[in-house]
Amino acid sequence: MSSTPGAEALISAQHLARIYPMGTTRVIGIQDVTLEIPAGELVVLKGNSGSGKSTLLGLLAGLDRSTRGTLRVAGQDLPNASARALTRYRRETVGMVFQTFNLLPTLTVLENVCLPAWLAGKAPVEVRRKALDHLNGLHLGDRGNHYPAQLSGGEMQRAAIARALINDPILILADEPTGNLDSRNGQRVMALLSKLNRRSGRTVIIATHSTLADPYASLQICLRDGRIMDNVTCEA
């Protein structure tokens, strides 16, 4: 699957599978997934619960390893990468946005945004400047010294997006980013992810049950029972 035949793929998978052994049984996360996604796409990954969306996102993020098949992202062979290479990949290539925000409650918003860059060993002064720029761009400039518990759900998700951007990733992966938001804030978050895609050329992949992202998608992928389904209506 590719939205632009012949274009160089940022993501390329061939017969990708992730099977989880559970005692004497096997649970299928995804199976026989083959796809190509060129750089600069906004991909909406749809499917009902258990369809394999989060499993595929975890493999693309370098948070899990496939059982079989090939997967290359930004030229990196993820199934065969060392633990050190995967850590570097997660820090430099991918930005993650989660449904539950995953902001550390004991750090301020500014510190949460800075943290991935600090862990990557970047200069603190430059990291702080960039973090403030992102917060200002997301209309959170006056919230940097607040703690996550002092923010609304929409503000926490915007802070999580700022954190995902701090290391200038070329790929943003969002797992149900509107799942804990009301429809108004959900629409704002989707519009923001679309803006990042259009203005910076970042590839954005959004796994969601919601239809809020559909108008922004340049490519939609439907999963059912761990497989990509062509020419079907995606289940939400």
mmCIF file of C-alpha atoms in Angstrom:
data_model
loop_
_atom_site.group_PDB
_atom_site.id
_atom_site.type_symbol
_atom_site.label_atom_id
_atom_site.label_comp_id
_atom_site.label_asym_id
_atom_site.label_seq_id
_atom_site.Cartn_x
_atom_site.Cartn_y
_atom_site.Cartn_z
ATOM 1 C CA MET A 1 0.000 0.000 0.000
ATOM 2 C CA SER A 2 1.354 3.407 -0.987
ATOM 3 C CA SER A 3 -0.419 6.677 -1.645
ATOM 4 C CA THR A 4 2.185 7.780 -4.186
ATOM 5 C CA PRO A 5 3.506 4.948 -6.363
ATOM 6 C CA GLY A 6 7.183 5.350 -7.111
ATOM 7 C CA ALA A 7 7.820 7.836 -4.308
ATOM 8 C CA GLU A 8 10.625 7.018 -1.911
ATOM 9 C CA ALA A 9 9.079 5.475 1.188
ATOM 10 C CA LEU A 10 9.792 6.802 4.656
ATOM 11 C CA ILE A 11 8.174 3.637 6.027
ATOM 12 C CA SER A 12 8.369 0.272 4.326
ATOM 13 C CA ALA A 13 7.044 -2.994 5.742
ATOM 14 C CA GLN A 14 6.906 -6.422 4.141
ATOM 15 C CA HIS A 15 4.826 -9.271 5.611
ATOM 16 C CA LEU A 16 5.168 -7.748 9.072
ATOM 17 C CA ALA A 17 3.738 -9.723 11.977
ATOM 18 C CA ARG A 18 3.649 -9.458 15.744
ATOM 19 C CA ILE A 19 2.428 -12.555 17.576
ATOM 20 C CA TYR A 20 2.202 -12.660 21.374
ATOM 21 C CA PRO A 21 2.642 -16.097 22.990
ATOM 22 C CA MET A 22 0.125 -16.583 25.808
ATOM 23 C CA GLY A 23 0.809 -19.953 27.377
ATOM 24 C CA THR A 24 -0.174 -22.568 24.827
ATOM 25 C CA THR A 25 -2.020 -20.084 22.626
ATOM 26 C CA ARG A 26 -0.919 -17.222 20.388
ATOM 27 C CA VAL A 27 -2.513 -13.788 20.234
ATOM 28 C CA ILE A 28 -2.198 -12.028 16.908
ATOM 29 C CA GLY A 29 -1.327 -8.333 17.116
ATOM 30 C CA ILE A 30 -0.784 -7.835 13.397
ATOM 31 C CA GLN A 31 -0.144 -10.316 10.605
ATOM 32 C CA ASP A 32 1.141 -10.102 7.047
ATOM 33 C CA VAL A 33 1.166 -6.283 6.956
ATOM 34 C CA THR A 34 2.784 -4.901 3.812
ATOM 35 C CA LEU A 35 2.779 -1.160 3.200
ATOM 36 C CA GLU A 36 4.794 1.805 1.996
ATOM 37 C CA ILE A 37 4.258 5.336 3.268
ATOM 38 C CA PRO A 38 6.100 8.223 1.583
ATOM 39 C CA ALA A 39 7.408 11.118 3.666
ATOM 40 C CA GLY A 40 5.029 13.985 4.286
ATOM 41 C CA GLU A 41 1.790 12.008 4.527
ATOM 42 C CA LEU A 42 -0.865 12.435 7.199
ATOM 43 C CA VAL A 43 -2.015 8.872 7.762
ATOM 44 C CA VAL A 44 -5.144 7.951 9.677
ATOM 45 C CA LEU A 45 -4.974 4.400 10.987
ATOM 46 C CA LYS A 46 -8.483 3.104 11.640
ATOM 47 C CA GLY A 47 -10.008 -0.048 13.015
ATOM 48 C CA ASN A 48 -12.031 -1.291 15.953
ATOM 49 C CA SER A 49 -10.576 -2.380 19.296
ATOM 50 C CA GLY A 50 -8.183 -5.282 18.824
ATOM 51 C CA SER A 51 -7.632 -4.563 15.151
ATOM 52 C CA GLY A 52 -3.890 -4.026 15.616
ATOM 53 C CA LYS A 53 -3.585 -0.231 15.515
ATOM 54 C CA SER A 54 -1.588 0.143 18.721
ATOM 55 C CA THR A 55 0.537 -2.891 17.877
ATOM 56 C CA LEU A 56 1.540 -1.399 14.531
ATOM 57 C CA LEU A 57 2.220 1.988 16.131
ATOM 58 C CA GLY A 58 4.412 0.339 18.768
ATOM 59 C CA LEU A 59 6.497 -1.343 16.061
ATOM 60 C CA LEU A 60 6.857 1.926 14.132
ATOM 61 C CA ALA A 61 7.905 3.684 17.340
ATOM 62 C CA GLY A 62 10.627 1.140 18.082
ATOM 63 C CA LEU A 63 8.897 0.247 21.345
ATOM 64 C CA ASP A 64 8.351 -3.376 20.297
ATOM 65 C CA ARG A 65 9.927 -5.843 17.887
ATOM 66 C CA SER A 66 8.154 -7.784 15.193
ATOM 67 C CA THR A 67 7.870 -11.572 15.243
ATOM 68 C CA ARG A 68 8.659 -11.776 11.538
ATOM 69 C CA GLY A 69 8.770 -9.653 8.419
ATOM 70 C CA THR A 70 10.755 -6.539 7.574
ATOM 71 C CA LEU A 71 10.300 -2.947 8.706
ATOM 72 C CA ARG A 72 12.399 0.026 7.661
ATOM 73 C CA VAL A 73 11.705 3.549 8.882
ATOM 74 C CA ALA A 74 13.859 6.458 7.723
ATOM 75 C CA GLY A 75 16.391 3.940 6.420
ATOM 76 C CA GLN A 76 16.665 2.057 9.717
ATOM 77 C CA ASP A 77 16.107 -1.681 9.955
ATOM 78 C CA LEU A 78 14.065 -1.749 13.166
ATOM 79 C CA PRO A 79 13.673 -5.517 13.734
ATOM 80 C CA ASN A 80 17.451 -5.993 13.624
ATOM 81 C CA ALA A 81 18.497 -2.778 15.364
ATOM 82 C CA SER A 82 20.465 -2.925 18.600
ATOM 83 C CA ALA A 83 18.944 -1.646 21.838
ATOM 84 C CA ARG A 84 21.217 1.407 21.650
ATOM 85 C CA ALA A 85 20.186 2.122 18.059
ATOM 86 C CA LEU A 86 16.512 1.849 18.993
ATOM 87 C CA THR A 87 16.990 4.277 21.881
ATOM 88 C CA ARG A 88 18.624 6.761 19.523
ATOM 89 C CA TYR A 89 15.858 6.193 16.970
ATOM 90 C CA ARG A 90 13.145 6.913 19.553
ATOM 91 C CA ARG A 91 14.907 10.096 20.640
ATOM 92 C CA GLU A 92 15.848 11.492 17.257
ATOM 93 C CA THR A 93 13.460 10.166 14.610
ATOM 94 C CA VAL A 94 10.091 9.665 16.292
ATOM 95 C CA GLY A 95 7.856 11.854 18.437
ATOM 96 C CA MET A 96 5.084 10.078 20.345
ATOM 97 C CA VAL A 97 1.735 11.499 21.441
ATOM 98 C CA PHE A 98 -0.364 9.315 23.745
ATOM 99 C CA GLN A 99 -4.033 9.254 24.705
ATOM 100 C CA THR A 100 -3.100 9.530 28.397
ATOM 101 C CA PHE A 101 -0.641 12.399 27.776
ATOM 102 C CA ASN A 102 2.119 10.711 29.894
ATOM 103 C CA LEU A 103 3.279 13.991 31.392
ATOM 104 C CA LEU A 104 5.314 13.544 34.583
ATOM 105 C CA PRO A 105 3.277 15.059 37.421
ATOM 106 C CA THR A 106 6.291 16.229 39.450
ATOM 107 C CA LEU A 107 7.757 18.259 36.569
ATOM 108 C CA THR A 108 6.473 21.576 35.273
ATOM 109 C CA VAL A 109 5.077 21.785 31.773
ATOM 110 C CA LEU A 110 8.313 23.367 30.570
ATOM 111 C CA GLU A 111 10.388 20.630 32.205
ATOM 112 C CA ASN A 112 8.188 17.929 30.659
ATOM 113 C CA VAL A 113 8.729 19.417 27.219
ATOM 114 C CA CYS A 114 12.486 19.726 27.754
ATOM 115 C CA LEU A 115 12.984 16.228 29.150
ATOM 116 C CA PRO A 116 13.506 14.220 25.910
ATOM 117 C CA ALA A 117 16.116 16.717 24.707
ATOM 118 C CA TRP A 118 17.865 16.709 28.082
ATOM 119 C CA LEU A 119 18.011 12.911 27.938
ATOM 120 C CA ALA A 120 19.534 13.219 24.464
ATOM 121 C CA GLY A 121 22.331 15.347 25.948
ATOM 122 C CA LYS A 122 21.454 18.605 24.223
ATOM 123 C CA ALA A 123 22.536 21.979 25.614
ATOM 124 C CA PRO A 124 20.107 23.053 28.377
ATOM 125 C CA VAL A 125 19.950 26.714 27.320
ATOM 126 C CA GLU A 126 19.116 25.840 23.716
ATOM 127 C CA VAL A 127 16.605 23.183 24.822
ATOM 128 C CA ARG A 128 14.810 25.677 27.060
ATOM 129 C CA ARG A 129 14.630 28.245 24.247
ATOM 130 C CA LYS A 130 13.217 25.702 21.813
ATOM 131 C CA ALA A 131 10.727 24.404 24.391
ATOM 132 C CA LEU A 132 9.463 27.924 25.044
ATOM 133 C CA ASP A 133 9.121 28.503 21.304
ATOM 134 C CA HIS A 134 6.991 25.367 20.973
ATOM 135 C CA LEU A 135 4.849 26.274 23.993
ATOM 136 C CA ASN A 136 4.294 29.778 22.651
ATOM 137 C CA GLY A 137 3.389 28.354 19.248
ATOM 138 C CA LEU A 138 0.818 26.109 20.909
ATOM 139 C CA HIS A 139 -0.616 28.961 23.003
ATOM 140 C CA LEU A 140 0.855 27.559 26.217
ATOM 141 C CA GLY A 141 3.508 30.204 26.811
ATOM 142 C CA ASP A 142 1.905 31.259 30.084
ATOM 143 C CA ARG A 143 1.618 27.678 31.362
ATOM 144 C CA GLY A 144 5.272 26.641 31.360
ATOM 145 C CA ASN A 145 5.688 26.936 35.132
ATOM 146 C CA HIS A 146 2.445 25.103 35.890
ATOM 147 C CA TYR A 147 2.209 21.410 36.672
ATOM 148 C CA PRO A 148 0.170 18.978 34.557
ATOM 149 C CA ALA A 149 -2.580 18.727 37.196
ATOM 150 C CA GLN A 150 -3.179 22.460 36.770
ATOM 151 C CA LEU A 151 -3.928 22.110 33.039
ATOM 152 C CA SER A 152 -7.092 21.184 31.188
ATOM 153 C CA GLY A 153 -7.155 18.029 29.078
ATOM 154 C CA GLY A 154 -6.687 20.017 25.881
ATOM 155 C CA GLU A 155 -3.741 21.915 27.381
ATOM 156 C CA MET A 156 -2.109 18.683 28.540
ATOM 157 C CA GLN A 157 -2.407 17.201 25.056
ATOM 158 C CA ARG A 158 -0.874 20.325 23.500
ATOM 159 C CA ALA A 159 1.963 20.106 26.031
ATOM 160 C CA ALA A 160 2.452 16.461 25.032
ATOM 161 C CA ILE A 161 2.660 17.531 21.379
ATOM 162 C CA ALA A 162 5.273 20.167 22.273
ATOM 163 C CA ARG A 163 7.271 17.450 24.026
ATOM 164 C CA ALA A 164 6.987 15.214 20.953
ATOM 165 C CA LEU A 165 8.449 18.022 18.816
ATOM 166 C CA ILE A 166 11.407 18.978 20.996
ATOM 167 C CA ASN A 167 13.944 16.758 19.190
ATOM 168 C CA ASP A 168 12.701 17.718 15.697
ATOM 169 C CA PRO A 169 11.394 14.267 14.713
ATOM 170 C CA ILE A 170 10.545 13.567 11.105
ATOM 171 C CA LEU A 171 7.786 11.170 12.171
ATOM 172 C CA ILE A 172 5.011 11.854 14.685
ATOM 173 C CA LEU A 173 2.974 8.908 15.958
ATOM 174 C CA ALA A 174 -0.249 9.681 17.815
ATOM 175 C CA ASP A 175 -2.122 6.879 19.588
ATOM 176 C CA GLU A 176 -5.766 7.873 20.187
ATOM 177 C CA PRO A 177 -4.695 11.499 20.835
ATOM 178 C CA THR A 178 -8.294 12.695 21.311
ATOM 179 C CA GLY A 179 -9.505 9.753 23.397
ATOM 180 C CA ASN A 180 -9.568 11.752 26.648
ATOM 181 C CA LEU A 181 -10.764 15.022 25.140
ATOM 182 C CA ASP A 182 -14.158 16.524 24.445
ATOM 183 C CA SER A 183 -15.082 17.052 20.796
ATOM 184 C CA ARG A 184 -14.033 20.722 20.747
ATOM 185 C CA ASN A 185 -10.550 20.054 22.106
ATOM 186 C CA GLY A 186 -10.316 16.920 19.968
ATOM 187 C CA GLN A 187 -10.932 18.973 16.840
ATOM 188 C CA ARG A 188 -8.277 21.467 17.929
ATOM 189 C CA VAL A 189 -5.698 18.724 18.441
ATOM 190 C CA MET A 190 -6.421 17.176 15.048
ATOM 191 C CA ALA A 191 -6.177 20.572 13.359
ATOM 192 C CA LEU A 192 -2.858 21.135 15.129
ATOM 193 C CA LEU A 193 -1.424 17.802 13.973
ATOM 194 C CA SER A 194 -2.570 18.605 10.440
ATOM 195 C CA LYS A 195 -0.891 22.019 10.640
ATOM 196 C CA LEU A 196 2.385 20.396 11.723
ATOM 197 C CA ASN A 197 2.124 18.023 8.785
ATOM 198 C CA ARG A 198 1.424 20.755 6.231
ATOM 199 C CA ARG A 199 3.828 23.429 7.426
ATOM 200 C CA SER A 200 6.840 21.337 8.411
ATOM 201 C CA GLY A 201 6.445 18.328 6.122
ATOM 202 C CA ARG A 202 6.534 15.943 9.062
ATOM 203 C CA THR A 203 4.930 12.586 8.491
ATOM 204 C CA VAL A 204 2.067 12.110 10.959
ATOM 205 C CA ILE A 205 0.355 8.802 11.720
ATOM 206 C CA ILE A 206 -2.762 8.937 13.875
ATOM 207 C CA ALA A 207 -4.312 5.755 15.265
ATOM 208 C CA THR A 208 -7.864 6.565 16.281
ATOM 209 C CA HIS A 209 -11.434 5.363 16.651
ATOM 210 C CA SER A 210 -12.618 8.899 16.045
ATOM 211 C CA THR A 211 -13.697 10.394 12.736
ATOM 212 C CA LEU A 212 -12.214 13.791 13.681
ATOM 213 C CA ALA A 213 -8.981 13.120 11.765
ATOM 214 C CA ASP A 214 -10.653 11.869 8.582
ATOM 215 C CA PRO A 215 -10.941 15.269 6.826
ATOM 216 C CA TYR A 216 -7.195 15.851 7.252
ATOM 217 C CA ALA A 217 -5.963 12.461 6.012
ATOM 218 C CA SER A 218 -3.911 12.163 2.856
ATOM 219 C CA LEU A 219 -3.908 8.381 3.356
ATOM 220 C CA GLN A 220 -6.203 6.132 5.369
ATOM 221 C CA ILE A 221 -5.250 2.612 6.422
ATOM 222 C CA CYS A 222 -7.911 0.231 7.717
ATOM 223 C CA LEU A 223 -6.992 -2.657 10.001
ATOM 224 C CA ARG A 224 -9.189 -5.619 10.854
ATOM 225 C CA ASP A 225 -8.019 -8.634 12.868
ATOM 226 C CA GLY A 226 -4.417 -7.519 12.432
ATOM 227 C CA ARG A 227 -4.563 -7.223 8.640
ATOM 228 C CA ILE A 228 -4.777 -4.277 6.294
ATOM 229 C CA MET A 229 -8.116 -4.232 4.526
ATOM 230 C CA ASP A 230 -8.359 -2.614 1.100
ATOM 231 C CA ASN A 231 -11.494 -1.010 -0.327
ATOM 232 C CA VAL A 232 -13.566 -1.340 2.825
ATOM 233 C CA THR A 233 -15.232 1.094 5.177
ATOM 234 C CA CYS A 234 -13.063 1.482 8.270
ATOM 235 C CA GLU A 235 -14.638 0.400 11.504
ATOM 236 C CA ALA A 236 -14.456 2.893 14.356
#
